Amino acid sequence: MLSPAIRKKYSGFAKSLLPAFSAEMKKYEELYADFAVNGYSKELCERYADAFVNDIKKPAPEDIIQLAALYDRIHANTDAAYYLETLQDKKLSGEERFAYCLEMLKTESKLGHFRAAEDFRTENINFLQNHSKKRSSQELAEMYMALALVDVAGKHYNDAFKLLRFGYKPLGRNDSTLLEMLITGVYICARSGDQDGLQDAVTNTHSCLKLFSEYEFPWSKSYYEQRIEEAAQGIL
């Protein structure tokens, strides 16, 4: 979930001048405070949906995308798909479209809709590749992980692993992006049925987690441990 500071930055100067902006930010800060203590949950998703999407006449695309991402974190992919569908014919900025594409790739793939995911990837791959040139290495990693999930859905496991080997350079011992990539690797091994590779992947991912000297939230360590366990069972 984006921090209030980042959300305010993405909102832009013009929106920050609107009368309702302060009240909106207050609601967001309250939700974020709950997230910082309790982590991802169905209740968080529902509260976010009611505050920024369901009861809003024209919800912002970034709120719909973030809501879908929150549902993705609790494996509620059908709910994520429901909200993403509302953006299907909307005109999005480059930033919004990039984030929307990643959520669509993840959601369709995790739902097992390989043909839909592959068609969507084909339709948007040129945009993603061009727009990725402007992204950070962490955001680039998010793109390759999302693309890899499409290959997993199609049982093209070697192709999925190739996408993860795009040349990411770790950013120190507390690199959550590297950890996410390793967890994705565990998931790919589990889905492929490679038990030997799975055990090695789980061991390597736990070793990465042990390197962490600090965590963003009090619940982060247990959350990542759960993610590793779930990935080993073919759940991401």
Short mmCIF file of C-alpha atoms in Angstrom, two decimals:
data_model
loop_
_atom_site.label_atom_id
_atom_site.label_comp_id
_atom_site.label_asym_id
_atom_site.label_seq_id
_atom_site.Cartn_x
_atom_site.Cartn_y
_atom_site.Cartn_z
CA MET A 1 0.00 0.00 0.00
CA LEU A 2 1.39 3.41 -0.96
CA SER A 3 2.44 5.59 1.93
CA PRO A 4 0.44 8.82 2.41
CA ALA A 5 3.47 10.84 1.32
CA ILE A 6 3.78 8.95 -1.98
CA ARG A 7 0.04 9.11 -2.57
CA LYS A 8 0.11 12.88 -2.05
CA LYS A 9 3.01 13.15 -4.48
CA TYR A 10 1.18 11.13 -7.15
CA SER A 11 -2.01 13.13 -6.66
CA GLY A 12 -0.42 16.18 -8.20
CA PHE A 13 -0.50 19.86 -7.28
CA ALA A 14 -3.85 20.64 -8.93
CA LYS A 15 -5.74 17.93 -7.07
CA SER A 16 -4.14 18.95 -3.77
CA LEU A 17 -5.87 22.35 -4.09
CA LEU A 18 -9.36 20.86 -4.23
CA PRO A 19 -11.52 21.39 -1.10
CA ALA A 20 -12.12 17.66 -0.60
CA PHE A 21 -8.45 16.71 -0.80
CA SER A 22 -7.67 17.18 2.91
CA ALA A 23 -10.62 15.03 3.97
CA GLU A 24 -9.62 12.39 1.42
CA MET A 25 -6.05 12.33 2.71
CA LYS A 26 -7.28 12.01 6.29
CA LYS A 27 -9.31 8.93 5.35
CA TYR A 28 -6.30 7.50 3.55
CA GLU A 29 -3.97 8.14 6.49
CA GLU A 30 -6.39 6.33 8.81
CA LEU A 31 -6.44 3.31 6.50
CA TYR A 32 -2.68 3.34 6.15
CA ALA A 33 -2.23 3.49 9.94
CA ASP A 34 -4.34 0.34 10.22
CA PHE A 35 -2.34 -1.31 7.42
CA ALA A 36 0.94 -0.43 9.14
CA VAL A 37 -0.19 -2.27 12.28
CA ASN A 38 -2.24 -5.16 10.89
CA GLY A 39 -1.04 -5.69 7.33
CA TYR A 40 -3.09 -6.95 4.41
CA SER A 41 -6.60 -8.17 5.17
CA LYS A 42 -10.06 -8.53 3.68
CA GLU A 43 -11.27 -5.79 6.03
CA LEU A 44 -8.61 -3.40 4.72
CA CYS A 45 -9.68 -4.10 1.15
CA GLU A 46 -13.35 -3.56 1.93
CA ARG A 47 -12.69 -0.34 3.82
CA TYR A 48 -10.51 0.95 0.98
CA ALA A 49 -13.16 0.01 -1.57
CA ASP A 50 -15.92 1.82 0.35
CA ALA A 51 -13.81 4.91 1.01
CA PHE A 52 -12.25 5.43 -2.43
CA VAL A 53 -14.07 3.38 -5.06
CA ASN A 54 -17.55 2.01 -4.31
CA ASP A 55 -19.10 5.21 -2.97
CA ILE A 56 -17.29 7.57 -5.35
CA LYS A 57 -19.02 8.82 -8.53
CA LYS A 58 -15.81 8.80 -10.56
CA PRO A 59 -13.14 6.87 -8.63
CA ALA A 60 -9.56 7.65 -9.58
CA PRO A 61 -7.89 4.96 -11.71
CA GLU A 62 -4.98 4.80 -9.28
CA ASP A 63 -7.38 3.93 -6.46
CA ILE A 64 -8.97 1.14 -8.49
CA ILE A 65 -5.54 -0.21 -9.39
CA GLN A 66 -4.31 -0.06 -5.81
CA LEU A 67 -7.50 -1.75 -4.59
CA ALA A 68 -6.92 -4.57 -7.08
CA ALA A 69 -3.33 -4.87 -5.83
CA LEU A 70 -4.57 -5.13 -2.23
CA TYR A 71 -7.02 -7.88 -3.19
CA ASP A 72 -4.18 -9.65 -4.99
CA ARG A 73 -2.22 -9.70 -1.74
CA ILE A 74 -4.95 -11.70 0.00
CA HIS A 75 -5.44 -14.04 -3.00
CA ALA A 76 -8.86 -12.55 -3.80
CA ASN A 77 -8.16 -12.54 -7.52
CA THR A 78 -11.82 -12.60 -8.55
CA ASP A 79 -12.38 -9.36 -6.64
CA ALA A 80 -9.27 -7.85 -8.23
CA ALA A 81 -10.56 -8.80 -11.69
CA TYR A 82 -13.96 -7.24 -10.94
CA TYR A 83 -12.44 -3.84 -10.20
CA LEU A 84 -9.84 -3.95 -12.98
CA GLU A 85 -12.62 -4.60 -15.50
CA THR A 86 -14.02 -1.14 -14.76
CA LEU A 87 -10.86 0.37 -16.28
CA GLN A 88 -10.98 -1.66 -19.48
CA ASP A 89 -12.17 1.18 -21.72
CA LYS A 90 -10.88 4.11 -19.67
CA LYS A 91 -8.26 6.52 -20.91
CA LEU A 92 -5.25 6.13 -18.62
CA SER A 93 -2.01 8.05 -18.24
CA GLY A 94 1.23 6.23 -18.96
CA GLU A 95 1.85 5.66 -15.25
CA GLU A 96 -1.68 4.39 -14.70
CA ARG A 97 -1.62 2.12 -17.73
CA PHE A 98 1.68 0.56 -16.69
CA ALA A 99 0.35 -0.27 -13.22
CA TYR A 100 -2.96 -1.45 -14.69
CA CYS A 101 -1.19 -3.79 -17.11
CA LEU A 102 0.84 -5.41 -14.34
CA GLU A 103 -2.24 -6.03 -12.21
CA MET A 104 -4.13 -7.44 -15.20
CA LEU A 105 -1.29 -9.81 -16.06
CA LYS A 106 -1.07 -11.06 -12.49
CA THR A 107 -4.80 -11.41 -12.01
CA GLU A 108 -5.60 -13.22 -15.26
CA SER A 109 -2.62 -15.54 -14.76
CA LYS A 110 -3.49 -16.43 -11.16
CA LEU A 111 -7.08 -17.10 -12.19
CA GLY A 112 -5.71 -19.59 -14.72
CA HIS A 113 -6.91 -17.59 -17.73
CA PHE A 114 -3.81 -18.29 -19.80
CA ARG A 115 -5.27 -17.38 -23.19
CA ALA A 116 -6.68 -14.07 -21.89
CA ALA A 117 -3.40 -13.30 -20.10
CA GLU A 118 -1.33 -14.13 -23.17
CA ASP A 119 -3.55 -12.05 -25.46
CA PHE A 120 -3.35 -9.13 -23.03
CA ARG A 121 0.45 -9.47 -22.87
CA THR A 122 0.70 -9.51 -26.66
CA GLU A 123 -1.54 -6.46 -26.95
CA ASN A 124 0.42 -4.43 -24.40
CA ILE A 125 3.99 -5.74 -24.62
CA ASN A 126 5.28 -2.90 -26.82
CA PHE A 127 3.90 -0.31 -24.43
CA LEU A 128 5.34 -2.15 -21.41
CA GLN A 129 8.78 -2.48 -22.95
CA ASN A 130 8.88 1.17 -24.02
CA HIS A 131 7.51 2.48 -20.73
CA SER A 132 9.81 0.24 -18.67
CA LYS A 133 12.79 2.23 -19.92
CA LYS A 134 11.64 5.03 -17.60
CA ARG A 135 11.16 2.80 -14.54
CA SER A 136 13.38 1.97 -11.59
CA SER A 137 15.02 -1.44 -11.33
CA GLN A 138 12.45 -2.44 -8.71
CA GLU A 139 9.55 -1.52 -11.01
CA LEU A 140 11.25 -3.33 -13.87
CA ALA A 141 11.42 -6.41 -11.66
CA GLU A 142 7.69 -6.11 -10.96
CA MET A 143 7.06 -6.09 -14.69
CA TYR A 144 9.14 -9.20 -15.35
CA MET A 145 7.49 -11.04 -12.45
CA ALA A 146 4.05 -10.21 -13.86
CA LEU A 147 5.09 -11.35 -17.33
CA ALA A 148 6.53 -14.57 -15.87
CA LEU A 149 3.20 -15.43 -14.29
CA VAL A 150 1.64 -15.56 -17.76
CA ASP A 151 4.12 -18.27 -18.73
CA VAL A 152 3.39 -20.14 -15.51
CA ALA A 153 -0.32 -20.09 -16.36
CA GLY A 154 0.58 -21.61 -19.73
CA LYS A 155 2.90 -24.18 -18.10
CA HIS A 156 5.93 -22.65 -19.82
CA TYR A 157 8.06 -22.80 -16.72
CA ASN A 158 11.48 -22.43 -18.34
CA ASP A 159 10.31 -19.27 -20.09
CA ALA A 160 9.04 -17.95 -16.76
CA PHE A 161 12.45 -18.48 -15.14
CA LYS A 162 14.18 -16.77 -18.07
CA LEU A 163 12.12 -13.65 -17.46
CA LEU A 164 13.26 -13.52 -13.83
CA ARG A 165 16.90 -13.64 -14.98
CA PHE A 166 16.79 -10.21 -16.60
CA GLY A 167 19.80 -8.94 -14.67
CA TYR A 168 18.41 -7.44 -11.48
CA LYS A 169 21.12 -6.10 -9.16
CA PRO A 170 20.34 -6.52 -5.44
CA LEU A 171 20.14 -3.33 -3.38
CA GLY A 172 21.64 -4.44 -0.07
CA ARG A 173 20.57 -6.95 2.55
CA ASN A 174 17.05 -5.52 3.06
CA ASP A 175 15.99 -5.76 -0.57
CA SER A 176 12.28 -6.68 -0.58
CA THR A 177 12.21 -6.72 -4.40
CA LEU A 178 14.85 -9.46 -4.51
CA LEU A 179 12.87 -11.37 -1.90
CA GLU A 180 9.70 -11.06 -4.01
CA MET A 181 11.60 -12.40 -7.03
CA LEU A 182 12.83 -15.38 -5.02
CA ILE A 183 9.32 -16.06 -3.72
CA THR A 184 8.11 -15.99 -7.32
CA GLY A 185 10.85 -18.51 -8.14
CA VAL A 186 9.55 -20.79 -5.37
CA TYR A 187 6.07 -20.51 -6.86
CA ILE A 188 7.31 -21.42 -10.34
CA CYS A 189 9.12 -24.49 -9.00
CA ALA A 190 6.05 -25.58 -7.09
CA ARG A 191 3.78 -25.20 -10.11
CA SER A 192 6.26 -27.03 -12.35
CA GLY A 193 6.45 -30.04 -10.04
CA ASP A 194 10.25 -29.81 -9.73
CA GLN A 195 10.62 -31.00 -6.12
CA ASP A 196 14.43 -30.82 -6.03
CA GLY A 197 14.40 -27.33 -7.47
CA LEU A 198 11.63 -26.38 -5.07
CA GLN A 199 13.62 -27.36 -1.99
CA ASP A 200 16.64 -25.38 -3.19
CA ALA A 201 14.44 -22.37 -4.00
CA VAL A 202 12.81 -22.44 -0.57
CA THR A 203 16.21 -22.70 1.15
CA ASN A 204 17.62 -19.79 -0.87
CA THR A 205 14.58 -17.63 -0.18
CA HIS A 206 14.73 -18.27 3.57
CA SER A 207 18.46 -17.42 3.46
CA CYS A 208 17.63 -14.11 1.80
CA LEU A 209 15.03 -13.35 4.47
CA LYS A 210 17.53 -14.12 7.23
CA LEU A 211 19.82 -11.42 5.84
CA PHE A 212 17.28 -8.71 6.61
CA SER A 213 18.40 -6.48 9.48
CA GLU A 214 15.20 -4.42 9.55
CA TYR A 215 11.64 -4.60 8.30
CA GLU A 216 9.25 -1.94 7.09
CA PHE A 217 6.44 -3.07 9.39
CA PRO A 218 6.24 -5.19 12.58
CA TRP A 219 4.36 -7.90 10.68
CA SER A 220 6.68 -8.00 7.66
CA LYS A 221 8.83 -10.95 8.73
CA SER A 222 5.94 -13.28 9.51
CA TYR A 223 4.18 -12.10 6.35
CA TYR A 224 7.16 -13.06 4.18
CA GLU A 225 7.53 -16.39 5.96
CA GLN A 226 3.89 -17.09 5.14
CA ARG A 227 4.45 -16.00 1.53
CA ILE A 228 7.31 -18.49 1.17
CA GLU A 229 5.22 -21.30 2.64
CA GLU A 230 2.29 -20.50 0.36
CA ALA A 231 4.50 -20.21 -2.74
CA ALA A 232 5.90 -23.67 -1.99
CA GLN A 233 2.30 -24.91 -2.16
CA GLY A 234 1.74 -23.23 -5.52
CA ILE A 235 -0.07 -20.19 -4.11
CA LEU A 236 1.15 -16.66 -4.84
#
